[in-house]
């Protein structure tokens, strides 16, 4: 009996460790950069990967920019994809994962060179709200917006939509709030964790 309980405990611990490891690995994972380029940029682009370590200090820096910050499990190495077209810098790709009541949502983000948003799509989402109609509507309002412009869609504490946010996303407020918060974290951490890379890009290197 004791042996069965011990085996059961070992199995439970193994499952828990695997689940935590999988959840951690899911953060900032772009499944297929080539497919993401076709969906979000729709053209013939090349890319290279820029690896950065998101630190605890980076998390604090995000909180200085926003009324919320990254999950602690995101303190690790992440990848930002730098796109090229005809030898010129053309934009960025990054992925984020967000926890929701219906499970983990994976979002692929396209970012303009000036770090405004180009657009996004759901890599994974189990909510029925994650459909093309909702996604296109959210994209319409997020397109080419900066951090400051996106913040106008949120309440001061970042926990709800503002009046203008409610007006823009009246048909999908829950998923829109999640996507907005993800967008803001994406732009903030890009500027913070890849600051040196961005300086070189802006200098023409």
Short mmCIF file of C-alpha atoms in Angstrom, two decimals, residues 7-182:
data_model
loop_
_atom_site.label_atom_id
_atom_site.label_comp_id
_atom_site.label_asym_id
_atom_site.label_seq_id
_atom_site.Cartn_x
_atom_site.Cartn_y
_atom_site.Cartn_z
CA UNK A 7 4.60 5.48 -6.89
CA UNK A 8 1.52 7.66 -7.12
CA UNK A 9 3.36 10.59 -5.53
CA UNK A 10 6.29 10.17 -7.91
CA UNK A 11 3.96 10.18 -10.92
CA UNK A 12 2.16 13.30 -9.68
CA UNK A 13 5.44 15.13 -9.10
CA UNK A 14 6.70 14.10 -12.53
CA UNK A 15 3.52 15.37 -14.22
CA UNK A 16 3.69 18.64 -12.27
CA UNK A 17 7.33 19.24 -13.19
CA UNK A 18 6.62 18.42 -16.85
CA UNK A 19 3.61 20.74 -16.89
CA UNK A 20 5.55 23.62 -15.35
CA UNK A 21 8.46 23.07 -17.73
CA UNK A 22 6.13 22.95 -20.73
CA UNK A 23 4.32 26.10 -19.66
CA UNK A 24 7.62 27.89 -19.18
CA UNK A 25 8.88 26.74 -22.59
CA UNK A 26 5.67 27.93 -24.24
CA UNK A 27 6.40 31.56 -23.43
CA UNK A 28 7.78 33.55 -26.36
CA UNK A 29 7.81 30.61 -28.74
CA UNK A 30 7.30 31.37 -32.43
CA UNK A 31 6.34 28.02 -33.92
CA UNK A 32 7.24 28.76 -37.53
CA UNK A 33 8.90 32.11 -38.40
CA UNK A 34 8.45 31.55 -42.14
CA UNK A 35 4.69 31.00 -41.78
CA UNK A 36 4.45 34.00 -39.44
CA UNK A 37 6.18 36.17 -42.05
CA UNK A 38 3.74 35.03 -44.73
CA UNK A 39 0.73 35.73 -42.51
CA UNK A 40 1.85 39.04 -41.00
CA UNK A 41 4.08 40.54 -43.72
CA UNK A 42 2.93 38.71 -46.87
CA UNK A 43 6.10 39.06 -48.86
CA UNK A 44 9.58 37.77 -49.59
CA UNK A 45 11.58 38.47 -46.43
CA UNK A 46 14.66 37.04 -44.80
CA UNK A 47 15.18 37.01 -41.06
CA UNK A 48 17.71 36.44 -38.33
CA UNK A 49 17.22 35.64 -34.66
CA UNK A 50 18.23 38.06 -31.91
CA UNK A 51 18.53 36.23 -28.60
CA UNK A 52 18.18 38.18 -25.36
CA UNK A 53 17.87 37.27 -21.70
CA UNK A 54 14.84 38.84 -20.07
CA UNK A 55 15.95 39.55 -16.51
CA UNK A 56 14.21 40.43 -13.26
CA UNK A 57 15.46 43.98 -13.78
CA UNK A 58 13.72 43.96 -17.17
CA UNK A 59 10.48 42.95 -15.48
CA UNK A 60 10.81 45.91 -13.13
CA UNK A 61 11.58 48.20 -16.06
CA UNK A 62 8.39 47.04 -17.82
CA UNK A 63 6.43 47.91 -14.69
CA UNK A 64 7.84 51.44 -14.87
CA UNK A 65 6.41 51.76 -18.39
CA UNK A 66 3.11 49.94 -17.78
CA UNK A 67 0.67 49.39 -14.88
CA UNK A 68 1.47 45.65 -15.08
CA UNK A 69 4.47 43.53 -15.99
CA UNK A 70 5.65 40.13 -17.24
CA UNK A 71 5.06 36.83 -15.51
CA UNK A 72 8.01 35.68 -13.39
CA UNK A 73 8.37 32.55 -15.53
CA UNK A 74 9.38 34.78 -18.44
CA UNK A 75 12.71 35.61 -16.83
CA UNK A 76 14.76 33.57 -19.31
CA UNK A 77 16.14 33.68 -22.85
CA UNK A 78 13.79 34.86 -25.61
CA UNK A 79 13.99 35.45 -29.34
CA UNK A 80 13.18 38.50 -31.41
CA UNK A 81 13.20 37.96 -35.17
CA UNK A 82 14.62 40.78 -37.28
CA UNK A 83 13.24 40.86 -40.83
CA UNK A 84 15.01 42.02 -43.98
CA UNK A 85 13.80 42.82 -47.46
CA UNK A 86 16.16 43.73 -50.30
CA UNK A 87 18.95 43.99 -47.76
CA UNK A 88 17.09 46.55 -45.64
CA UNK A 89 15.67 46.16 -42.14
CA UNK A 90 11.92 45.67 -42.45
CA UNK A 91 10.47 44.91 -39.01
CA UNK A 92 10.33 42.40 -36.19
CA UNK A 93 8.49 39.27 -35.15
CA UNK A 94 7.94 38.08 -31.61
CA UNK A 95 5.62 35.64 -29.87
CA UNK A 96 3.95 35.86 -26.48
CA UNK A 97 1.87 33.45 -24.46
CA UNK A 98 -0.85 34.66 -22.13
CA UNK A 99 -2.85 32.79 -19.49
CA UNK A 100 -6.64 32.94 -19.84
CA UNK A 101 -9.61 31.14 -18.31
CA UNK A 102 -9.75 28.85 -21.35
CA UNK A 103 -6.04 27.97 -21.23
CA UNK A 104 -2.81 29.25 -22.72
CA UNK A 105 -3.11 31.64 -25.67
CA UNK A 106 -0.14 32.00 -28.03
CA UNK A 107 0.07 35.22 -30.03
CA UNK A 108 2.47 36.02 -32.86
CA UNK A 109 3.24 39.74 -33.12
CA UNK A 110 4.55 41.81 -36.03
CA UNK A 111 6.32 45.00 -34.97
CA UNK A 112 7.28 47.95 -37.16
CA UNK A 113 10.84 49.31 -37.05
CA UNK A 114 9.65 52.25 -34.94
CA UNK A 115 8.21 49.69 -32.48
CA UNK A 116 4.61 50.44 -33.22
CA UNK A 117 2.42 47.41 -33.91
CA UNK A 118 1.93 46.03 -37.38
CA UNK A 119 -0.45 43.22 -36.43
CA UNK A 120 -0.93 39.82 -34.80
CA UNK A 121 -2.54 36.42 -35.15
CA UNK A 122 -3.39 33.64 -32.74
CA UNK A 123 -0.98 30.72 -32.92
CA UNK A 124 -3.13 28.91 -30.41
CA UNK A 125 -6.40 29.83 -28.70
CA UNK A 126 -9.25 27.63 -27.51
CA UNK A 127 -11.74 30.43 -27.04
CA UNK A 128 -14.51 30.68 -29.66
CA UNK A 129 -13.75 34.43 -29.69
CA UNK A 130 -10.40 33.75 -31.35
CA UNK A 131 -11.90 33.82 -34.83
CA UNK A 132 -10.98 35.78 -37.94
CA UNK A 133 -13.72 38.38 -37.48
CA UNK A 134 -12.63 39.28 -33.95
CA UNK A 135 -8.94 39.13 -34.85
CA UNK A 136 -9.41 41.42 -37.86
CA UNK A 137 -11.38 43.94 -35.80
CA UNK A 138 -8.73 44.08 -33.08
CA UNK A 139 -5.97 44.32 -35.67
CA UNK A 140 -7.75 47.25 -37.31
CA UNK A 141 -7.62 49.26 -34.09
CA UNK A 142 -4.08 48.18 -33.09
CA UNK A 143 -2.43 48.72 -36.48
CA UNK A 144 0.52 51.18 -36.32
CA UNK A 145 -0.27 52.13 -32.72
CA UNK A 146 2.53 53.00 -30.26
CA UNK A 147 2.60 52.15 -26.55
CA UNK A 148 1.18 55.57 -25.71
CA UNK A 149 -1.68 55.19 -28.18
CA UNK A 150 -2.49 51.65 -27.02
CA UNK A 151 -2.64 52.79 -23.40
CA UNK A 152 -5.60 55.00 -24.30
CA UNK A 153 -7.69 51.86 -24.79
CA UNK A 154 -7.09 50.78 -21.17
CA UNK A 155 -8.11 52.04 -17.75
CA UNK A 156 -5.43 53.72 -15.61
CA UNK A 157 -4.67 50.48 -13.74
CA UNK A 158 -4.61 48.45 -16.96
CA UNK A 159 -7.19 46.00 -15.63
CA UNK A 160 -10.10 47.03 -17.85
CA UNK A 161 -10.92 48.77 -21.10
CA UNK A 162 -11.28 52.53 -21.08
CA UNK A 163 -14.35 54.23 -22.54
CA UNK A 164 -12.66 54.41 -25.95
CA UNK A 165 -11.58 50.78 -25.59
CA UNK A 166 -15.12 49.67 -24.82
CA UNK A 167 -16.34 51.54 -27.87
CA UNK A 168 -13.69 50.04 -30.17
CA UNK A 169 -14.02 46.47 -28.88
CA UNK A 170 -17.70 46.29 -27.93
CA UNK A 171 -18.20 42.86 -29.52
CA UNK A 172 -15.15 41.17 -27.98
CA UNK A 173 -14.09 43.05 -24.81
CA UNK A 174 -12.57 40.10 -22.92
CA UNK A 175 -10.26 38.87 -25.66
CA UNK A 176 -9.47 42.44 -26.70
CA UNK A 177 -8.31 43.30 -23.18
CA UNK A 178 -6.03 40.27 -23.13
CA UNK A 179 -4.59 41.10 -26.56
CA UNK A 180 -4.05 44.77 -25.64
CA UNK A 181 -2.15 43.88 -22.50
CA UNK A 182 -0.08 41.39 -24.48
#
